[in-house]
XYZ file of C-alpha atoms in Angstrom:
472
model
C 297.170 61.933 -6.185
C 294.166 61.027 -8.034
C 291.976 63.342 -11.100
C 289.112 64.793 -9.337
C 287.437 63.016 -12.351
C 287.266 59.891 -10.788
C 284.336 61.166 -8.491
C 281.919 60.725 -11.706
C 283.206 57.028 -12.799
C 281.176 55.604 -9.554
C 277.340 54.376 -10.530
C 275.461 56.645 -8.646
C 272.972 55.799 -5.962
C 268.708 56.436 -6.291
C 269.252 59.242 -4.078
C 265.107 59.606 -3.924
C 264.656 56.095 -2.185
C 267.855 56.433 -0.013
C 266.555 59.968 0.980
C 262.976 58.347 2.259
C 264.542 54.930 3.456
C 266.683 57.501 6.126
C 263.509 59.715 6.809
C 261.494 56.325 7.758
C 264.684 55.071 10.636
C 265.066 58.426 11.954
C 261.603 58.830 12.551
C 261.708 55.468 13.987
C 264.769 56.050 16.414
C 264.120 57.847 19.773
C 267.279 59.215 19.964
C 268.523 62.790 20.336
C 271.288 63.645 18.622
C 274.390 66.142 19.818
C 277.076 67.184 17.770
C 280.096 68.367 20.244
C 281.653 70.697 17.745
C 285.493 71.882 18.499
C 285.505 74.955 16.403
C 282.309 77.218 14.949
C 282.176 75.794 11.689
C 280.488 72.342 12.628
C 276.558 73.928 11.597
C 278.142 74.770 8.041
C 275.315 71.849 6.673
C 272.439 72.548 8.770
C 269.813 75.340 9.240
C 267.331 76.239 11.694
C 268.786 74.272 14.734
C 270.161 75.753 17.942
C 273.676 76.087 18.810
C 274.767 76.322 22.460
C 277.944 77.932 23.428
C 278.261 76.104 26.789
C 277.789 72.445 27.965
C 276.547 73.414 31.183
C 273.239 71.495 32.372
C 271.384 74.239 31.920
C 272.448 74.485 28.169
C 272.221 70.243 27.177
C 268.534 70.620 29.212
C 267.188 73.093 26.679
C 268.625 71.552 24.030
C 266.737 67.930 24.701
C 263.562 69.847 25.319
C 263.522 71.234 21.687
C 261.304 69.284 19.311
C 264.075 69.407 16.711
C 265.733 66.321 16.465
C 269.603 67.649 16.779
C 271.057 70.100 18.449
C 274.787 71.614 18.648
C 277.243 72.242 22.101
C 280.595 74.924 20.866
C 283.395 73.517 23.071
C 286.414 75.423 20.720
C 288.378 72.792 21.593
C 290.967 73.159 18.939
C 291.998 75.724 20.936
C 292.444 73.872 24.032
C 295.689 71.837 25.612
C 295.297 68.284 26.598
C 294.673 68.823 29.548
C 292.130 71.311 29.061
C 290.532 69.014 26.566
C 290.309 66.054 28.351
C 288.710 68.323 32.052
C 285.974 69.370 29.600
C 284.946 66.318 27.749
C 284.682 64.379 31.086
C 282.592 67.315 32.113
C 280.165 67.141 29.213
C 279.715 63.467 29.660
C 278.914 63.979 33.075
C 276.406 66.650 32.303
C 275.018 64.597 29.249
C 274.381 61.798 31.370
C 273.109 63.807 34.043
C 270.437 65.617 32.279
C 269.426 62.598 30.229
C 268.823 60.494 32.792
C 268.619 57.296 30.634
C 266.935 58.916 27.512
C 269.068 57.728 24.418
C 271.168 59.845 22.595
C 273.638 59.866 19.757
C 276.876 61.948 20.513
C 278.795 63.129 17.301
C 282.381 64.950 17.849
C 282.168 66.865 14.910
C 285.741 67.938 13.992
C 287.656 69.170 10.951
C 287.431 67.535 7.810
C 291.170 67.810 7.072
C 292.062 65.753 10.157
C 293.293 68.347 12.684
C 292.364 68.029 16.557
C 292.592 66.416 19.570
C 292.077 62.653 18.441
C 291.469 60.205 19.595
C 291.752 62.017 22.917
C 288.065 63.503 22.890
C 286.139 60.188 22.179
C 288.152 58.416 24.527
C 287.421 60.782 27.217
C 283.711 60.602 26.451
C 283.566 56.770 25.937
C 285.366 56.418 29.400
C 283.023 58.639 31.356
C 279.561 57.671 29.870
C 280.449 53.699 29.615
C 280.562 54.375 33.670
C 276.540 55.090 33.547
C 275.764 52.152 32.253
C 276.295 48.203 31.941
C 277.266 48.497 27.717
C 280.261 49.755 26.502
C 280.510 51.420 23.055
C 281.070 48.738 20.321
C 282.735 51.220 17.742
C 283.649 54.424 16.483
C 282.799 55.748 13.608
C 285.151 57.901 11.555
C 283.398 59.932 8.178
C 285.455 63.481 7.638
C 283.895 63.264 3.861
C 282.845 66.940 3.188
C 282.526 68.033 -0.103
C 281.873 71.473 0.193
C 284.989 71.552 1.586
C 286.600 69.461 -1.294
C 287.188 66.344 1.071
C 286.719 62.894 -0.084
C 287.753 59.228 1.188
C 288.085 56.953 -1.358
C 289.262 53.543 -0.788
C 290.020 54.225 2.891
C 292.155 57.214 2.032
C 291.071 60.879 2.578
C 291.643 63.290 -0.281
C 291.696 67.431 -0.366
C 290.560 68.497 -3.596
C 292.903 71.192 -5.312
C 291.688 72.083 -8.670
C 290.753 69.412 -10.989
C 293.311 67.046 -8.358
C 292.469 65.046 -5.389
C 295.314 65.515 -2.766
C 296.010 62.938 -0.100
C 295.346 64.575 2.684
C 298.575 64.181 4.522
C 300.381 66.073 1.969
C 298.784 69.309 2.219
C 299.027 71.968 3.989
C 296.524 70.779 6.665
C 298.458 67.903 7.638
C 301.921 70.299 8.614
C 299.875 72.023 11.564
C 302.104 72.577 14.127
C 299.359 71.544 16.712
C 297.752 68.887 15.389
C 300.194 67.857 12.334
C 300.191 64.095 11.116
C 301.868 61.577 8.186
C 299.328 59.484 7.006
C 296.473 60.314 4.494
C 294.879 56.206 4.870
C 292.410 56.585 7.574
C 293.413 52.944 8.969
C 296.954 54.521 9.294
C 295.904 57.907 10.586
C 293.973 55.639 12.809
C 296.952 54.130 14.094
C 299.556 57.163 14.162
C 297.326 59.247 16.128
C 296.262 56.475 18.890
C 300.240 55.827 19.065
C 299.378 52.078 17.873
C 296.632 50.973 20.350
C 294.267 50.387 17.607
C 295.755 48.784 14.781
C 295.009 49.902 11.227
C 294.633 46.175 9.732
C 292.036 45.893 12.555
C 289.807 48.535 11.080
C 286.352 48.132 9.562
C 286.199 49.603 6.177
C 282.358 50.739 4.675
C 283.542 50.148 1.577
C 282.267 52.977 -1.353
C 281.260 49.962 -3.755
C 279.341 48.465 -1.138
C 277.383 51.773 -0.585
C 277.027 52.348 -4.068
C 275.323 49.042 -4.400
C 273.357 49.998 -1.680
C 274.086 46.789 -0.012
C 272.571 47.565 3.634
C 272.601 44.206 5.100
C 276.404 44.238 4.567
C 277.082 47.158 6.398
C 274.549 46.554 9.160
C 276.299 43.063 10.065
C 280.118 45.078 9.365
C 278.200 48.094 11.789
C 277.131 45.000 14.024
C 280.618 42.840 14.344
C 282.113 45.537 15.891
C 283.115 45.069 19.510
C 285.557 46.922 22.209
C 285.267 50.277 20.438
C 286.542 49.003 16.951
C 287.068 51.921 14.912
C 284.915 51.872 11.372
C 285.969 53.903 8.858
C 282.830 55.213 6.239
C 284.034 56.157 2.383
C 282.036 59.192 1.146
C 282.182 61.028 -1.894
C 278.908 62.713 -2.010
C 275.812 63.333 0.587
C 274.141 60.332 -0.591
C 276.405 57.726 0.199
C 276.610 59.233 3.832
C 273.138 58.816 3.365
C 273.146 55.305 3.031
C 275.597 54.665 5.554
C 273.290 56.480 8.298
C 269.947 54.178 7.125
C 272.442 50.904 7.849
C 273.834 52.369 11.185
C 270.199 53.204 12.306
C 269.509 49.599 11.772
C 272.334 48.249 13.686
C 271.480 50.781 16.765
C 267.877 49.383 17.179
C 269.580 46.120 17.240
C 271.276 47.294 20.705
C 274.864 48.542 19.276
C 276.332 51.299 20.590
C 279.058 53.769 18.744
C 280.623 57.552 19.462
C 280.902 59.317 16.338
C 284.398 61.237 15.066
C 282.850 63.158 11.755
C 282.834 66.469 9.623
C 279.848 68.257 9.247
C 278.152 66.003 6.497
C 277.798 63.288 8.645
C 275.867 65.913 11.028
C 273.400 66.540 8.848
C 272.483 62.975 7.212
C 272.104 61.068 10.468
C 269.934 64.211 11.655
C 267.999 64.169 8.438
C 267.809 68.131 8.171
C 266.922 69.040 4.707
C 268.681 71.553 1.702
C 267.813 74.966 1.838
C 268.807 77.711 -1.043
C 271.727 79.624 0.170
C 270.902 82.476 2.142
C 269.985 86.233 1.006
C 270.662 89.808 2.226
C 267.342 90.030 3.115
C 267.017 86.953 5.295
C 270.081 87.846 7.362
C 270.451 91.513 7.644
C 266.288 92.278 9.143
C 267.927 95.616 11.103
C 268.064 98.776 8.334
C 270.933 100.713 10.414
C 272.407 102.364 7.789
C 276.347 101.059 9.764
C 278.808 99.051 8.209
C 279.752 95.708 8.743
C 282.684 93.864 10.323
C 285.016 91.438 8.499
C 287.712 89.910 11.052
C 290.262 87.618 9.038
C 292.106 85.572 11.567
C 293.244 81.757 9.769
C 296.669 81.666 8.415
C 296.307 79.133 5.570
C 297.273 79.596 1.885
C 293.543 79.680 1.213
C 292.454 82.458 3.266
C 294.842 84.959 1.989
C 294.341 84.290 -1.311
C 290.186 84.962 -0.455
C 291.511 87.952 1.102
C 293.545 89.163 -1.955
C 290.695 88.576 -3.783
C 287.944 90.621 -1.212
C 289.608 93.311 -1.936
C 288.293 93.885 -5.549
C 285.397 95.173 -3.653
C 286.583 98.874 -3.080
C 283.947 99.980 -0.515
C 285.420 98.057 1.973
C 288.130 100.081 4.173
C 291.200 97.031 4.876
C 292.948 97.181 8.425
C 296.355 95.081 9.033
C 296.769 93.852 13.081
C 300.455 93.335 13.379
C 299.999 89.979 15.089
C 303.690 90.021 15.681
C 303.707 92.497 18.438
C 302.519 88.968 20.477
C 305.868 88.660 21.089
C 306.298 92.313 22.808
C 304.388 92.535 26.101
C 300.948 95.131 25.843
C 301.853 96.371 22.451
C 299.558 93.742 20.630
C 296.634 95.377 23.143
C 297.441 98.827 21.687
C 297.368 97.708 18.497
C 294.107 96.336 19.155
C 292.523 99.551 20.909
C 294.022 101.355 18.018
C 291.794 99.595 15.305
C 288.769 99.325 18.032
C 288.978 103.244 17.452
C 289.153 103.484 13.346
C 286.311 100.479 13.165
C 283.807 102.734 14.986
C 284.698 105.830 13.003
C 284.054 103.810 9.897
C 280.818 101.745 9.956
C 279.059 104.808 11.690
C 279.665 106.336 8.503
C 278.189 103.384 6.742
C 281.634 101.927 5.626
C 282.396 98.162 6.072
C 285.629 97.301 7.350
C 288.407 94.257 7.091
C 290.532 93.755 9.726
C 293.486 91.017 8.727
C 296.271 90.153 10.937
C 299.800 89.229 8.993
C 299.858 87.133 6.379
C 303.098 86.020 7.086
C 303.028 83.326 10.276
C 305.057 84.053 13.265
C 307.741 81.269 13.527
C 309.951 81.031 16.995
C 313.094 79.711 17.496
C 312.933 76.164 19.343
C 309.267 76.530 19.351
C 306.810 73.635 20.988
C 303.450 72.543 20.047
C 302.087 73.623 23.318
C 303.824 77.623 23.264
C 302.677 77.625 19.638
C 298.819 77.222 20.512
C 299.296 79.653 23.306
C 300.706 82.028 21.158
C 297.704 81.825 18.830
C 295.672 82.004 21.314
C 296.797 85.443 22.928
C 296.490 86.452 19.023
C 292.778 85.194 18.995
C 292.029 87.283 21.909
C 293.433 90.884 20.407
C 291.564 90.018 17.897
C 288.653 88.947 19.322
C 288.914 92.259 21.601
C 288.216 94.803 18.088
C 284.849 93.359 18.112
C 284.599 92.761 21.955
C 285.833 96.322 22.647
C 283.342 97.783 19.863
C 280.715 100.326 21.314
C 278.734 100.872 17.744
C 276.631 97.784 16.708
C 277.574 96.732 13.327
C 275.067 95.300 10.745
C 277.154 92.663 10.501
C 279.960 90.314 11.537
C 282.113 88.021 9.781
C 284.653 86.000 10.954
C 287.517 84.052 9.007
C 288.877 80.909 10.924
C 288.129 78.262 13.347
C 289.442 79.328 16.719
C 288.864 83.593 15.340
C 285.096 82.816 14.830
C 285.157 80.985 18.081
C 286.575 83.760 20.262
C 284.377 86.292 18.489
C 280.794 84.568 18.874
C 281.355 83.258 22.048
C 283.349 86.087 23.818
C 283.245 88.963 22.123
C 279.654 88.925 20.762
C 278.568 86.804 24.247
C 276.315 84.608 22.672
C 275.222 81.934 24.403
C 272.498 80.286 22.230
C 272.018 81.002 18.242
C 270.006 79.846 16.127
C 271.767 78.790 12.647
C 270.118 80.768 9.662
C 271.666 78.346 7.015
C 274.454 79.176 4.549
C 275.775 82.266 2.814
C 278.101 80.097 0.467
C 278.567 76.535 0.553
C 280.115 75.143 3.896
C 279.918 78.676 5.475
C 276.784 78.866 8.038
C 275.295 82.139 9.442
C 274.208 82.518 12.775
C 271.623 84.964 14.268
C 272.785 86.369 17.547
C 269.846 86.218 20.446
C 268.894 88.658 22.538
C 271.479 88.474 25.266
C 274.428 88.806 22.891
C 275.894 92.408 22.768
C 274.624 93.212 19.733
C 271.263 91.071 19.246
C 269.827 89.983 15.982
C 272.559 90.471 13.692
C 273.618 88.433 11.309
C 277.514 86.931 12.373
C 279.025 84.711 9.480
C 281.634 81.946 10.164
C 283.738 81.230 7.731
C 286.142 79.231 8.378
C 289.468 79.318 7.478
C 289.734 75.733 4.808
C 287.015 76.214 3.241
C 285.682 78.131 -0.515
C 287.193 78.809 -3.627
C 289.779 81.957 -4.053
C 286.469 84.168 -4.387
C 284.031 82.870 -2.023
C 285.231 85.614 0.690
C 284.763 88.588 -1.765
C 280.854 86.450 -2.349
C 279.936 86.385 0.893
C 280.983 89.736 1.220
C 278.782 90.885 -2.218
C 275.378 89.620 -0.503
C 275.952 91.271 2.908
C 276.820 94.365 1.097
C 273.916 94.347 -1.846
C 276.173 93.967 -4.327
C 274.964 90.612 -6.252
């Protein structure tokens, strides 16, 4: 554990000339750039890009005809099996190589910043198909979960959760006891090596060191970015934007020099190596354009510590009418279904008279005797999909939808609201973006907020909540 203090002892960086130094290479570079994101909340850094909810070639062939630079594909696949995973990330690198047809791109799996998901199986499925397009192989992998509006910083190779005025190592938080996608080491070298079961060694890593990008030393990491060979994963230290920042103006400079790398990252790296600029968080006004006169929908789906206490504290705001799912009834054939249609039916009666509404499931997560990995993310699954179903199953258009957790967010833009391209608004609180539905979505050009389920302090629920509602 280290004092969250430490984060001000570095010498910062000119963040000015770093800032125009990355403008300059990625107006230079001719690549497009996809982020593959496995859950919602991957656009929590960016604004005014599109976000496609399939990978279809359709979908990736819109996205490289868009002048803007970056563009997202939603593959939820932290809600997938293995075998699931792996069928759709060969099919994406088919598609991607399909539709670009030998125009360069960089590909970014943009996954949690607390570690969770299926790694290293995803880049290793996309290395393996794409490397069969062409006569290079990828020379690295780049790993940078640094996030800080989500409180996540690597320092000296190991990745921190910040709790209070304390920076956690990240394997001994809650995060890291996921019964899915659960792990023991906090040094990203180690993680490195736990999670591909020892075929990359941690000693073998490449380490951007955080004095090295303080000192701005670019030549360093271009020839560290440039020794790389045989997929050699590279592990980036971050504990603000800027040093990502400098990190992307080196690796620019070692792609025009013919290297190739995937890219395993949270959503800062997203947005520095896309160069997409800060925006002022976003207002009532900006999201909510339809004067209705309904309520809103707030759907509360992640389990972690953090989101109940957000939820505990949303409910200082006593307009809003609260509605527990018993989640538990999972385990008893249909009755989760009823329960479902049964809140369907009290949502509608309430936001037609103007009243916002919070639908929770239990606080208290299911646990089953002799339980597997693979039964548990089934289970949570079926859960995702009552839930999803209130909003699905909803015959009044709301003014609004919110959305609290990675694969609940998922299951409600994609197949509840039937979105299948949004355009992301910006952010309603730090590291919490807003989409706008389009036109083909069942209820077009509403705001729908995705929050997911790690991230804000105890009140930034009941804050997001205030600005959709008028109330600060």
């Amino acid at each position: 554990m280290l004092k969250a203090s430490i984060l001000d002892t570095y010498p910062k960086a000119d963040a000015s000339l770093v800032h125009e130094l990355l403008s300059r290479e990625v107006r230079k570079s001719p690549c497009k750039i996809i982020a593959l994101d496995d859950d919602p909340t991957g656009v929590q850094t960016v604004h005014d890009i599109s976000v496609y909810t399939d990978w279809s070639e359709d979908s990736i062939r819109q996205g490289f005809s868009e002048k803007e630079k970056l563009f997202f594909i939603l593959t939820n696949s932290r809600s997938f099996t293995k075998e699931q995973t792996r069928e759709v990330h060969g099919e994406i690198g088919e598609n991607l190589e399909t539709v670009a047809d030998g125009r360069p791109y960089l590909l970014i799996s943009r996954s949690d910043s607390t570690l969770r998901g299926h790694y290293p199986l995803e880049t290793e499925v996309l290395r393996e198909t794409i490397e069969r397009y062409h006569a290079w192989n990828f020379d690295g992998e780049i790993l940078c979960p640094f996030f800080a509006e989500g409180g996540r910083y690597t320092v000296g190779d190991i990745h921190y959760v910040k709790y209070g005025d304390d920076l956690i190592p990240a394997a001994e938080t809650e995060f890291a006891r996921d019964k899915t996608f659960g792990y023991h080491c906090s040094s990203l070298p180690d993680y490195v090596e736990e999670k591909s079961r020892g075929n990359y060694r941690a000693e073998e890593v490449i380490s951007i060191s955080l004095e090295d990008i303080r000192a701005m030393n670019f030549e360093k990491i271009e020839n560290q970015l440039t020794e790389a060979r045989g997929f050699r994963k590279i592990v980036v230290n971050a504990i603000d934007n800027t040093d990502v920042e400098i990190f992307a103006v080196a690796l620019y400079r070692a792609i025009s020099r013919g290297r190739h790398f995937l890219f395993r990252t949270a959503a800062a790296f997203v947005k520095a190596v896309a160069d997409i600029s800060d925006r002022p968080l976003l207002t009532r006004d900006e999201m909510i354009t339809e004067q209705s006169g309904r309520g809103g929908v707030i759907i509360i789906g992640s389990h972690t510590e953090k989101t109940t206490r957000q939820l505990e504290d949303l409910r200082k705001i006593e307009e809003i009418r609260f509605l527990e799912m018993n989640s538990d009834l999972v385990l008893e054939g249909q009755a989760l279904a009823e329960e479902a249609a049964r809140i369907v039916g009290e949502i509608e009666k309430f936001i037609q008279l103007g009243e916002t509404v919070a639908v929770y499931t239990r606080r208290t997560l299911l646990t089953v005797e002799n339980d597997s990995k693979e039964e548990a993310l089934l289970r949570s699954v079926k859960i995702s999909q009552a839930v999803q179903s209130v909003v699905g199953n909803l015959k009044v258009k709301p003014a609004f939808v919110l959305a609290k957790g990675g694969i609940t967010s998922s299951d409600i833009g994609v197949k509840a609201l039937k979105v299948k391209k949004a355009r992301v608004l910006g952010q309603i609180q730090p590291g919490i973006p807003v989409w706008k539905t389009d036109s083909k979505s069942k209820f077009p050009d509403i705001p729908y907020v995705i929050f997911p389920g790690n991230v804000g302090k105890d009140d930034s629920l009941y804050q997001a909540a205030a600005v959709l509602l008028g109330k600060s």
